[in-house]
């Protein structure tokens, strides 16, 4: 990687505030990445960032970043629900079919390997299967099944990317598959209450006040059948 994007991470964000949203207007993801970059690299410029408001802008940003040889991970930060991603300049959600098409646009020449969905309720097993089964270059998809508080979600995002950067910088270069498995193992032990679903935390699934964001990291299982598994809930044998 060049010295401008040594994290290999590209952030695509939509604004968080709005008519029915209590967050401050300046709530944003970059301060989290700035902190991690400063800790790991001594500066705050080791990732790519872009703000988008419409599906067309999102598609354009994903395509350019997917084709950037320095980028291996796209982190999409936006409001979401079971129907898709909600961008601040557009009424209709970006559904799984649209997102899959955007991710595949890069074709076989791209270096994109993982997608982190920092969005409520969209990061389901069904979505991960849909994306991974249609895009053979993509190796992992992470996201939230339940609604996630901005602060709680940011805390888990910090744990994820801090672990990622800790091990990505080791002398022995790890494959993407090895690296995401290590991250999953650390989160499984250190952040259980946050990654659990509401039901796993012994609450009713429809209790929106219950703790637990239902965070998952989906990959293809090793072996000829390549079924989709959640590394936070199913540990593979080496």
PDB file of C-alpha atoms in Angstrom, residues 17-102:
ATOM      1  CA  UNK A  17     -28.992  13.757  11.395  1.00  0.00           C
ATOM      2  CA  UNK A  18     -32.440  14.589  10.032  1.00  0.00           C
ATOM      3  CA  UNK A  19     -35.985  15.530  10.935  1.00  0.00           C
ATOM      4  CA  UNK A  20     -36.602  12.461  13.095  1.00  0.00           C
ATOM      5  CA  UNK A  21     -33.001  11.843  14.178  1.00  0.00           C
ATOM      6  CA  UNK A  22     -31.698  13.048  17.551  1.00  0.00           C
ATOM      7  CA  UNK A  23     -27.993  12.897  16.620  1.00  0.00           C
ATOM      8  CA  UNK A  24     -26.020  16.110  16.354  1.00  0.00           C
ATOM      9  CA  UNK A  25     -25.424  17.452  12.869  1.00  0.00           C
ATOM     10  CA  UNK A  26     -21.675  16.846  13.114  1.00  0.00           C
ATOM     11  CA  UNK A  27     -21.942  13.173  14.190  1.00  0.00           C
ATOM     12  CA  UNK A  28     -19.597  11.272  11.906  1.00  0.00           C
ATOM     13  CA  UNK A  29     -17.293   8.267  11.555  1.00  0.00           C
ATOM     14  CA  UNK A  30     -13.929   9.909  10.665  1.00  0.00           C
ATOM     15  CA  UNK A  31     -12.929  10.835  14.264  1.00  0.00           C
ATOM     16  CA  UNK A  32     -12.875   7.106  15.062  1.00  0.00           C
ATOM     17  CA  UNK A  33     -10.625   6.317  12.083  1.00  0.00           C
ATOM     18  CA  UNK A  34      -8.499   9.393  12.772  1.00  0.00           C
ATOM     19  CA  UNK A  35      -7.825   8.097  16.288  1.00  0.00           C
ATOM     20  CA  UNK A  36      -6.920   4.606  15.072  1.00  0.00           C
ATOM     21  CA  UNK A  37      -4.690   5.917  12.290  1.00  0.00           C
ATOM     22  CA  UNK A  38      -2.890   8.218  14.708  1.00  0.00           C
ATOM     23  CA  UNK A  39      -2.320   5.331  17.126  1.00  0.00           C
ATOM     24  CA  UNK A  40      -1.087   2.909  14.474  1.00  0.00           C
ATOM     25  CA  UNK A  41       0.634   5.195  11.952  1.00  0.00           C
ATOM     26  CA  UNK A  42       1.269   8.535  13.653  1.00  0.00           C
ATOM     27  CA  UNK A  43      -1.037  10.510  11.368  1.00  0.00           C
ATOM     28  CA  UNK A  44      -4.731  10.728  10.474  1.00  0.00           C
ATOM     29  CA  UNK A  45      -4.516  10.265   6.707  1.00  0.00           C
ATOM     30  CA  UNK A  46      -4.293   6.514   6.197  1.00  0.00           C
ATOM     31  CA  UNK A  47      -7.794   5.866   4.878  1.00  0.00           C
ATOM     32  CA  UNK A  48     -10.053   7.139   2.106  1.00  0.00           C
ATOM     33  CA  UNK A  49     -13.279   8.969   2.959  1.00  0.00           C
ATOM     34  CA  UNK A  50     -16.276  10.107   0.941  1.00  0.00           C
ATOM     35  CA  UNK A  51     -19.731  11.441   1.834  1.00  0.00           C
ATOM     36  CA  UNK A  52     -22.659  10.360  -0.363  1.00  0.00           C
ATOM     37  CA  UNK A  53     -26.337  11.309  -0.459  1.00  0.00           C
ATOM     38  CA  UNK A  54     -27.856   9.322  -3.349  1.00  0.00           C
ATOM     39  CA  UNK A  55     -27.677   5.785  -4.780  1.00  0.00           C
ATOM     40  CA  UNK A  56     -25.874   7.091  -7.861  1.00  0.00           C
ATOM     41  CA  UNK A  57     -23.206   8.703  -5.688  1.00  0.00           C
ATOM     42  CA  UNK A  58     -22.883   5.525  -3.617  1.00  0.00           C
ATOM     43  CA  UNK A  59     -22.512   3.390  -6.741  1.00  0.00           C
ATOM     44  CA  UNK A  60     -19.852   5.719  -8.131  1.00  0.00           C
ATOM     45  CA  UNK A  61     -17.897   5.774  -4.850  1.00  0.00           C
ATOM     46  CA  UNK A  62     -18.002   1.989  -4.455  1.00  0.00           C
ATOM     47  CA  UNK A  63     -16.874   1.427  -8.040  1.00  0.00           C
ATOM     48  CA  UNK A  64     -13.912   3.809  -7.752  1.00  0.00           C
ATOM     49  CA  UNK A  65     -12.855   2.431  -4.380  1.00  0.00           C
ATOM     50  CA  UNK A  66     -13.280  -1.186  -5.449  1.00  0.00           C
ATOM     51  CA  UNK A  67     -10.945  -0.546  -8.373  1.00  0.00           C
ATOM     52  CA  UNK A  68      -8.362   1.235  -6.220  1.00  0.00           C
ATOM     53  CA  UNK A  69      -5.545  -1.275  -5.748  1.00  0.00           C
ATOM     54  CA  UNK A  70      -4.873   0.142  -2.281  1.00  0.00           C
ATOM     55  CA  UNK A  71      -8.373  -0.609  -0.971  1.00  0.00           C
ATOM     56  CA  UNK A  72      -9.316  -4.015   0.434  1.00  0.00           C
ATOM     57  CA  UNK A  73     -12.168  -3.010   2.773  1.00  0.00           C
ATOM     58  CA  UNK A  74     -15.144  -0.712   2.264  1.00  0.00           C
ATOM     59  CA  UNK A  75     -16.893   0.552   5.400  1.00  0.00           C
ATOM     60  CA  UNK A  76     -20.386   1.869   4.604  1.00  0.00           C
ATOM     61  CA  UNK A  77     -21.747   4.059   7.408  1.00  0.00           C
ATOM     62  CA  UNK A  78     -25.395   5.035   7.063  1.00  0.00           C
ATOM     63  CA  UNK A  79     -28.846   4.594   8.495  1.00  0.00           C
ATOM     64  CA  UNK A  80     -30.405   1.262   7.652  1.00  0.00           C
ATOM     65  CA  UNK A  81     -33.253  -1.141   8.227  1.00  0.00           C
ATOM     66  CA  UNK A  82     -34.294  -4.569   6.958  1.00  0.00           C
ATOM     67  CA  UNK A  83     -35.084  -3.070   3.547  1.00  0.00           C
ATOM     68  CA  UNK A  84     -31.688  -1.512   2.922  1.00  0.00           C
ATOM     69  CA  UNK A  85     -29.427   1.493   3.379  1.00  0.00           C
ATOM     70  CA  UNK A  86     -31.033   4.911   3.831  1.00  0.00           C
ATOM     71  CA  UNK A  87     -29.094   7.828   2.360  1.00  0.00           C
ATOM     72  CA  UNK A  88     -29.788  11.361   3.500  1.00  0.00           C
ATOM     73  CA  UNK A  89     -30.516  12.707   0.023  1.00  0.00           C
ATOM     74  CA  UNK A  90     -32.834   9.946  -1.190  1.00  0.00           C
ATOM     75  CA  UNK A  91     -36.220   8.590  -0.106  1.00  0.00           C
ATOM     76  CA  UNK A  92     -35.996   4.923  -1.169  1.00  0.00           C
ATOM     77  CA  UNK A  93     -33.569   2.467   0.484  1.00  0.00           C
ATOM     78  CA  UNK A  94     -30.630   0.931  -1.356  1.00  0.00           C
ATOM     79  CA  UNK A  95     -31.686  -2.727  -1.289  1.00  0.00           C
ATOM     80  CA  UNK A  96     -29.535  -5.846  -1.444  1.00  0.00           C
ATOM     81  CA  UNK A  97     -29.914  -6.248  -5.202  1.00  0.00           C
ATOM     82  CA  UNK A  98     -28.713  -2.705  -5.807  1.00  0.00           C
ATOM     83  CA  UNK A  99     -25.832  -3.032  -3.335  1.00  0.00           C
ATOM     84  CA  UNK A 100     -24.710  -6.317  -4.870  1.00  0.00           C
ATOM     85  CA  UNK A 101     -24.703  -4.759  -8.333  1.00  0.00           C
ATOM     86  CA  UNK A 102     -22.636  -1.839  -7.049  1.00  0.00           C
TER      87      UNK A 102
END
